[in-house]
């Protein structure tokens, strides 16, 4: 599992010892983008849709694509535009605008969307993201856990596992649990190292040591398991 540590992380002197880590840089807060591109093992570029949603703003997708142009390549990849709380048609409309090869991006399946849409993008993209939305907004809640079980059961039933890469947005806290996420991101270190009076490099090292299983063990079939 790859652990993407969210930025910005300030002051810069606290970020420097994390050189060689994997980072998540948001289009909504790109101040550390150039440093991360030079010093990270890899960078996950986030669209800033979550930040825009919480603030009632809209992302300028043309500007996002232009920002990504010199930053994609190698092991770096980006979140494909999505609409938080939007329906599947709204997601498809944005996904269709992705201008780069599919290997450089990952569309988002929000947990409140139908399982059919999850299977649709899993069939045509090498990497996808899970996003928490609707009644599943709270990562790790009982409803969230049941829905993620349903999702992995569906992916396994349709032959997408273990080859599909599944990234969990805002999900590093789920590392070490039963789900085989290939990667996840979190701003835990950037937000909390000062309050906990913990060295950010040591804090990130502890997080990086917690891994997900590489295989999914299906949960028992339940009535309505693959329902929308």
C-alpha positions as a Markdown table, in Angstrom:
| # | Residue | x | y | z |
|---|---|---|---|---|
| 1 | Unk | 0.0 | 0.0 | 0.0 |
| 2 | Unk | 1.3 | 3.5 | -0.9 |
| 3 | Unk | 0.7 | 6.1 | 1.8 |
| 4 | Unk | 0.2 | 9.6 | 0.3 |
| 5 | Unk | 0.7 | 12.3 | 2.9 |
| 6 | Unk | -1.3 | 15.4 | 2.3 |
| 7 | Unk | 0.1 | 18.9 | 1.9 |
| 8 | Unk | 0.6 | 21.8 | 2.6 |
| 9 | Unk | 2.8 | 20.9 | 5.5 |
| 10 | Unk | 4.3 | 24.0 | 7.2 |
| 11 | Unk | 6.8 | 25.3 | 8.0 |
| 12 | Unk | 8.9 | 24.1 | 5.1 |
| 13 | Unk | 11.6 | 23.1 | 7.6 |
| 14 | Unk | 9.2 | 20.4 | 8.9 |
| 15 | Unk | 8.5 | 19.2 | 5.4 |
| 16 | Unk | 12.2 | 18.8 | 4.3 |
| 17 | Unk | 12.9 | 15.6 | 6.4 |
| 18 | Unk | 10.0 | 13.9 | 4.6 |
| 19 | Unk | 11.9 | 13.9 | 1.3 |
| 20 | Unk | 11.4 | 10.5 | -0.3 |
| 21 | Unk | 7.9 | 10.0 | 0.9 |
| 22 | Unk | 4.8 | 9.9 | -1.3 |
| 23 | Unk | 2.7 | 13.0 | -1.2 |
| 24 | Unk | -0.8 | 14.2 | -2.1 |
| 25 | Unk | -0.9 | 17.8 | -3.4 |
| 26 | Unk | -4.3 | 19.5 | -4.0 |
| 27 | Unk | -5.0 | 21.9 | -6.8 |
| 28 | Unk | -6.8 | 23.9 | -4.1 |
| 29 | Unk | -3.6 | 24.3 | -2.1 |
| 30 | Unk | -0.6 | 23.8 | -4.5 |
| 31 | Unk | 2.1 | 25.6 | -2.5 |
| 32 | Unk | 4.2 | 22.5 | -2.0 |
| 33 | Unk | 3.7 | 21.1 | -5.6 |
| 34 | Unk | 7.1 | 21.9 | -7.0 |
| 35 | Unk | 9.0 | 20.7 | -3.9 |
| 36 | Unk | 7.1 | 17.5 | -3.9 |
| 37 | Unk | 7.7 | 16.9 | -7.6 |
| 38 | Unk | 11.4 | 17.2 | -7.0 |
| 39 | Unk | 11.7 | 15.2 | -3.8 |
| 40 | Unk | 8.8 | 12.7 | -3.5 |
| 41 | Unk | 8.9 | 9.1 | -4.6 |
| 42 | Unk | 5.6 | 9.9 | -6.3 |
| 43 | Unk | 2.8 | 12.5 | -6.2 |
| 44 | Unk | -0.9 | 12.0 | -6.3 |
| 45 | Unk | -2.4 | 15.2 | -7.7 |
| 46 | Unk | -5.9 | 16.0 | -6.2 |
| 47 | Unk | -8.4 | 18.1 | -8.0 |
| 48 | Unk | -9.5 | 20.0 | -4.9 |
| 49 | Unk | -13.2 | 18.9 | -5.4 |
| 50 | Unk | -13.6 | 18.1 | -1.8 |
| 51 | Unk | -12.3 | 21.5 | -0.6 |
| 52 | Unk | -14.5 | 23.2 | -3.2 |
| 53 | Unk | -17.5 | 21.2 | -2.1 |
| 54 | Unk | -17.1 | 22.1 | 1.6 |
| 55 | Unk | -16.7 | 25.8 | 0.7 |
| 56 | Unk | -19.5 | 25.9 | -1.9 |
| 57 | Unk | -17.1 | 26.6 | -4.8 |
| 58 | Unk | -16.6 | 25.0 | -8.2 |
| 59 | Unk | -13.3 | 23.8 | -9.6 |
| 60 | Unk | -12.1 | 25.4 | -12.9 |
| 61 | Unk | -11.4 | 22.1 | -14.7 |
| 62 | Unk | -9.6 | 23.7 | -17.6 |
| 63 | Unk | -7.2 | 25.3 | -15.2 |
| 64 | Unk | -6.8 | 22.0 | -13.4 |
| 65 | Unk | -5.9 | 20.2 | -16.6 |
| 66 | Unk | -3.4 | 22.9 | -17.5 |
| 67 | Unk | -1.8 | 22.7 | -14.0 |
| 68 | Unk | -1.4 | 18.9 | -14.4 |
| 69 | Unk | 0.2 | 19.1 | -17.9 |
| 70 | Unk | 3.8 | 19.5 | -16.7 |
| 71 | Unk | 3.3 | 17.3 | -13.5 |
| 72 | Unk | 2.1 | 14.0 | -14.9 |
| 73 | Unk | 4.5 | 11.2 | -15.8 |
| 74 | Unk | 6.4 | 8.5 | -14.2 |
| 75 | Unk | 4.6 | 7.2 | -11.1 |
| 76 | Unk | 2.7 | 10.5 | -10.6 |
| 77 | Unk | -1.1 | 10.4 | -11.3 |
| 78 | Unk | -4.1 | 12.6 | -10.7 |
| 79 | Unk | -7.7 | 12.3 | -9.6 |
| 80 | Unk | -10.1 | 12.6 | -12.5 |
| 81 | Unk | -12.7 | 15.4 | -12.1 |
| 82 | Unk | -15.8 | 14.4 | -10.1 |
| 83 | Unk | -18.9 | 15.8 | -8.6 |
| 84 | Unk | -19.4 | 15.2 | -4.9 |
| 85 | Unk | -23.0 | 14.2 | -4.3 |
| 86 | Unk | -23.6 | 14.2 | -8.1 |
| 87 | Unk | -25.3 | 11.4 | -9.9 |
| 88 | Unk | -23.7 | 8.9 | -12.2 |
| 89 | Unk | -24.5 | 11.0 | -15.3 |
| 90 | Unk | -22.8 | 14.0 | -13.8 |
| 91 | Unk | -19.7 | 11.9 | -13.1 |
| 92 | Unk | -19.6 | 10.4 | -16.6 |
| 93 | Unk | -19.8 | 13.9 | -18.1 |
| 94 | Unk | -16.7 | 15.0 | -16.2 |
| 95 | Unk | -14.8 | 11.8 | -16.7 |
| 96 | Unk | -15.3 | 12.1 | -20.5 |
| 97 | Unk | -13.4 | 15.4 | -20.3 |
| 98 | Unk | -10.2 | 13.8 | -19.1 |
| 99 | Unk | -7.5 | 14.8 | -21.7 |
| 100 | Unk | -4.7 | 12.5 | -20.6 |
| 101 | Unk | -4.0 | 8.7 | -20.9 |
| 102 | Unk | -6.0 | 6.6 | -18.4 |
| 103 | Unk | -2.8 | 5.4 | -16.8 |
| 104 | Unk | -2.3 | 9.0 | -15.5 |
| 105 | Unk | -5.7 | 9.3 | -13.8 |
| 106 | Unk | -8.2 | 7.7 | -11.6 |
| 107 | Unk | -12.0 | 8.4 | -11.7 |
| 108 | Unk | -13.9 | 8.5 | -8.4 |
| 109 | Unk | -16.7 | 6.2 | -7.3 |
| 110 | Unk | -18.5 | 7.9 | -4.5 |
| 111 | Unk | -20.0 | 5.3 | -2.1 |
| 112 | Unk | -23.5 | 6.8 | -2.5 |
| 113 | Unk | -23.4 | 6.0 | -6.2 |
| 114 | Unk | -24.8 | 2.7 | -7.7 |
| 115 | Unk | -22.6 | -0.3 | -7.7 |
| 116 | Unk | -23.2 | -0.5 | -11.4 |
| 117 | Unk | -21.2 | 2.7 | -11.9 |
| 118 | Unk | -18.3 | 1.3 | -9.8 |
| 119 | Unk | -18.2 | -1.7 | -12.1 |
| 120 | Unk | -18.4 | 0.5 | -15.2 |
| 121 | Unk | -15.3 | 2.5 | -14.3 |
| 122 | Unk | -13.5 | -0.6 | -13.0 |
| 123 | Unk | -13.9 | -2.2 | -16.4 |
| 124 | Unk | -12.1 | 0.6 | -18.3 |
| 125 | Unk | -9.6 | 2.2 | -15.9 |
| 126 | Unk | -6.5 | 0.6 | -14.3 |
| 127 | Unk | -6.9 | 2.7 | -11.1 |
| 128 | Unk | -10.0 | 4.1 | -9.4 |
| 129 | Unk | -10.7 | 6.1 | -6.2 |
| 130 | Unk | -13.3 | 5.5 | -3.6 |
| 131 | Unk | -14.9 | 8.7 | -2.2 |
| 132 | Unk | -17.1 | 9.0 | 0.8 |
| 133 | Unk | -20.4 | 10.7 | 0.2 |
| 134 | Unk | -24.0 | 10.8 | 1.3 |
| 135 | Unk | -24.8 | 8.5 | 4.2 |
| 136 | Unk | -21.3 | 7.2 | 3.8 |
| 137 | Unk | -19.6 | 10.5 | 4.4 |
| 138 | Unk | -17.9 | 9.4 | 7.6 |
| 139 | Unk | -15.0 | 7.2 | 6.9 |
| 140 | Unk | -15.0 | 4.1 | 9.1 |
| 141 | Unk | -18.6 | 4.4 | 10.2 |
| 142 | Unk | -20.7 | 1.2 | 10.3 |
| 143 | Unk | -22.6 | 2.3 | 7.2 |
| 144 | Unk | -19.3 | 3.1 | 5.5 |
| 145 | Unk | -17.8 | -0.3 | 6.3 |
| 146 | Unk | -20.8 | -2.2 | 5.0 |
| 147 | Unk | -20.8 | -0.2 | 1.8 |
| 148 | Unk | -17.1 | -0.8 | 1.2 |
| 149 | Unk | -17.6 | -4.5 | 1.9 |
| 150 | Unk | -20.4 | -4.5 | -0.8 |
| 151 | Unk | -18.0 | -2.7 | -3.2 |
| 152 | Unk | -15.2 | -5.1 | -2.8 |
| 153 | Unk | -17.5 | -8.1 | -3.0 |
| 154 | Unk | -18.9 | -6.7 | -6.3 |
| 155 | Unk | -15.4 | -6.1 | -7.7 |
| 156 | Unk | -14.3 | -9.6 | -6.8 |
| 157 | Unk | -17.4 | -11.2 | -8.2 |
| 158 | Unk | -16.8 | -9.5 | -11.6 |
| 159 | Unk | -13.1 | -10.4 | -11.7 |
| 160 | Unk | -11.5 | -7.0 | -11.1 |
| 161 | Unk | -9.5 | -8.1 | -8.1 |
| 162 | Unk | -6.7 | -8.3 | -7.3 |
| 163 | Unk | -5.5 | -6.4 | -10.4 |
| 164 | Unk | -7.5 | -3.2 | -10.1 |
| 165 | Unk | -5.8 | -0.5 | -8.1 |
| 166 | Unk | -8.2 | 1.0 | -5.6 |
| 167 | Unk | -7.3 | 4.3 | -3.9 |
| 168 | Unk | -9.2 | 5.4 | -0.8 |
| 169 | Unk | -9.6 | 9.2 | -0.6 |
| 170 | Unk | -9.2 | 10.6 | 2.9 |
| 171 | Unk | -8.6 | 7.0 | 3.9 |
| 172 | Unk | -5.2 | 6.4 | 5.5 |
| 173 | Unk | -6.9 | 5.6 | 8.8 |
| 174 | Unk | -8.3 | 2.5 | 7.2 |
| 175 | Unk | -4.8 | 1.1 | 6.6 |
| 176 | Unk | -4.4 | -2.2 | 8.4 |
| 177 | Unk | -8.0 | -3.1 | 8.2 |
| 178 | Unk | -9.6 | -5.8 | 6.0 |
| 179 | Unk | -9.8 | -3.9 | 2.7 |
| 180 | Unk | -7.1 | -4.3 | 0.0 |
| 181 | Unk | -6.6 | -0.6 | -0.9 |
| 182 | Unk | -3.5 | -0.2 | -3.1 |
| 183 | Unk | -3.1 | 3.4 | -1.8 |
| 184 | Unk | -4.8 | 6.0 | 0.4 |
| 185 | Unk | -4.2 | 9.6 | 1.3 |
| 186 | Unk | -4.6 | 11.7 | 4.5 |
| 187 | Unk | -3.7 | 15.1 | 5.8 |
| 188 | Unk | -3.2 | 13.6 | 9.3 |
| 189 | Unk | 0.5 | 14.5 | 9.6 |
| 190 | Unk | 0.2 | 18.0 | 8.1 |
| 191 | Unk | -2.7 | 18.9 | 10.4 |
| 192 | Unk | -1.8 | 17.2 | 13.6 |
| 193 | Unk | 1.9 | 17.0 | 14.1 |
| 194 | Unk | 2.1 | 20.3 | 15.9 |
| 195 | Unk | -0.8 | 19.6 | 18.2 |
| 196 | Unk | 0.6 | 16.2 | 19.1 |
| 197 | Unk | 4.1 | 17.6 | 19.5 |
| 198 | Unk | 5.4 | 14.8 | 17.3 |
| 199 | Unk | 8.1 | 15.0 | 14.7 |
| 200 | Unk | 6.3 | 14.8 | 11.3 |
| 201 | Unk | 8.9 | 12.4 | 9.9 |
| 202 | Unk | 8.5 | 10.0 | 12.8 |
| 203 | Unk | 4.7 | 10.3 | 12.6 |
| 204 | Unk | 4.7 | 9.5 | 8.9 |
| 205 | Unk | 7.0 | 6.6 | 9.3 |
| 206 | Unk | 4.7 | 5.0 | 11.8 |
| 207 | Unk | 1.7 | 5.5 | 9.4 |
| 208 | Unk | 3.7 | 4.1 | 6.5 |
| 209 | Unk | 4.4 | 0.9 | 8.4 |
| 210 | Unk | 0.7 | -0.1 | 8.5 |
| 211 | Unk | -0.3 | -2.1 | 5.4 |
| 212 | Unk | -3.5 | -3.4 | 3.8 |
| 213 | Unk | -3.9 | -7.0 | 2.7 |
| 214 | Unk | -3.2 | -7.5 | -1.0 |
| 215 | Unk | -6.2 | -9.9 | -1.4 |
| 216 | Unk | -9.9 | -9.5 | -0.6 |
| 217 | Unk | -11.6 | -12.1 | 1.5 |
| 218 | Unk | -15.3 | -11.9 | 0.4 |
| 219 | Unk | -17.8 | -11.2 | 3.2 |
| 220 | Unk | -21.0 | -13.3 | 3.4 |
| 221 | Unk | -23.6 | -12.6 | 0.7 |
| 222 | Unk | -26.4 | -10.4 | 2.0 |
| 223 | Unk | -29.8 | -9.6 | 0.6 |
| 224 | Unk | -29.5 | -6.7 | -1.8 |
| 225 | Unk | -25.7 | -6.9 | -1.8 |
| 226 | Unk | -25.3 | -5.4 | -5.2 |
| 227 | Unk | -28.3 | -3.1 | -5.1 |
| 228 | Unk | -28.0 | 0.5 | -6.1 |
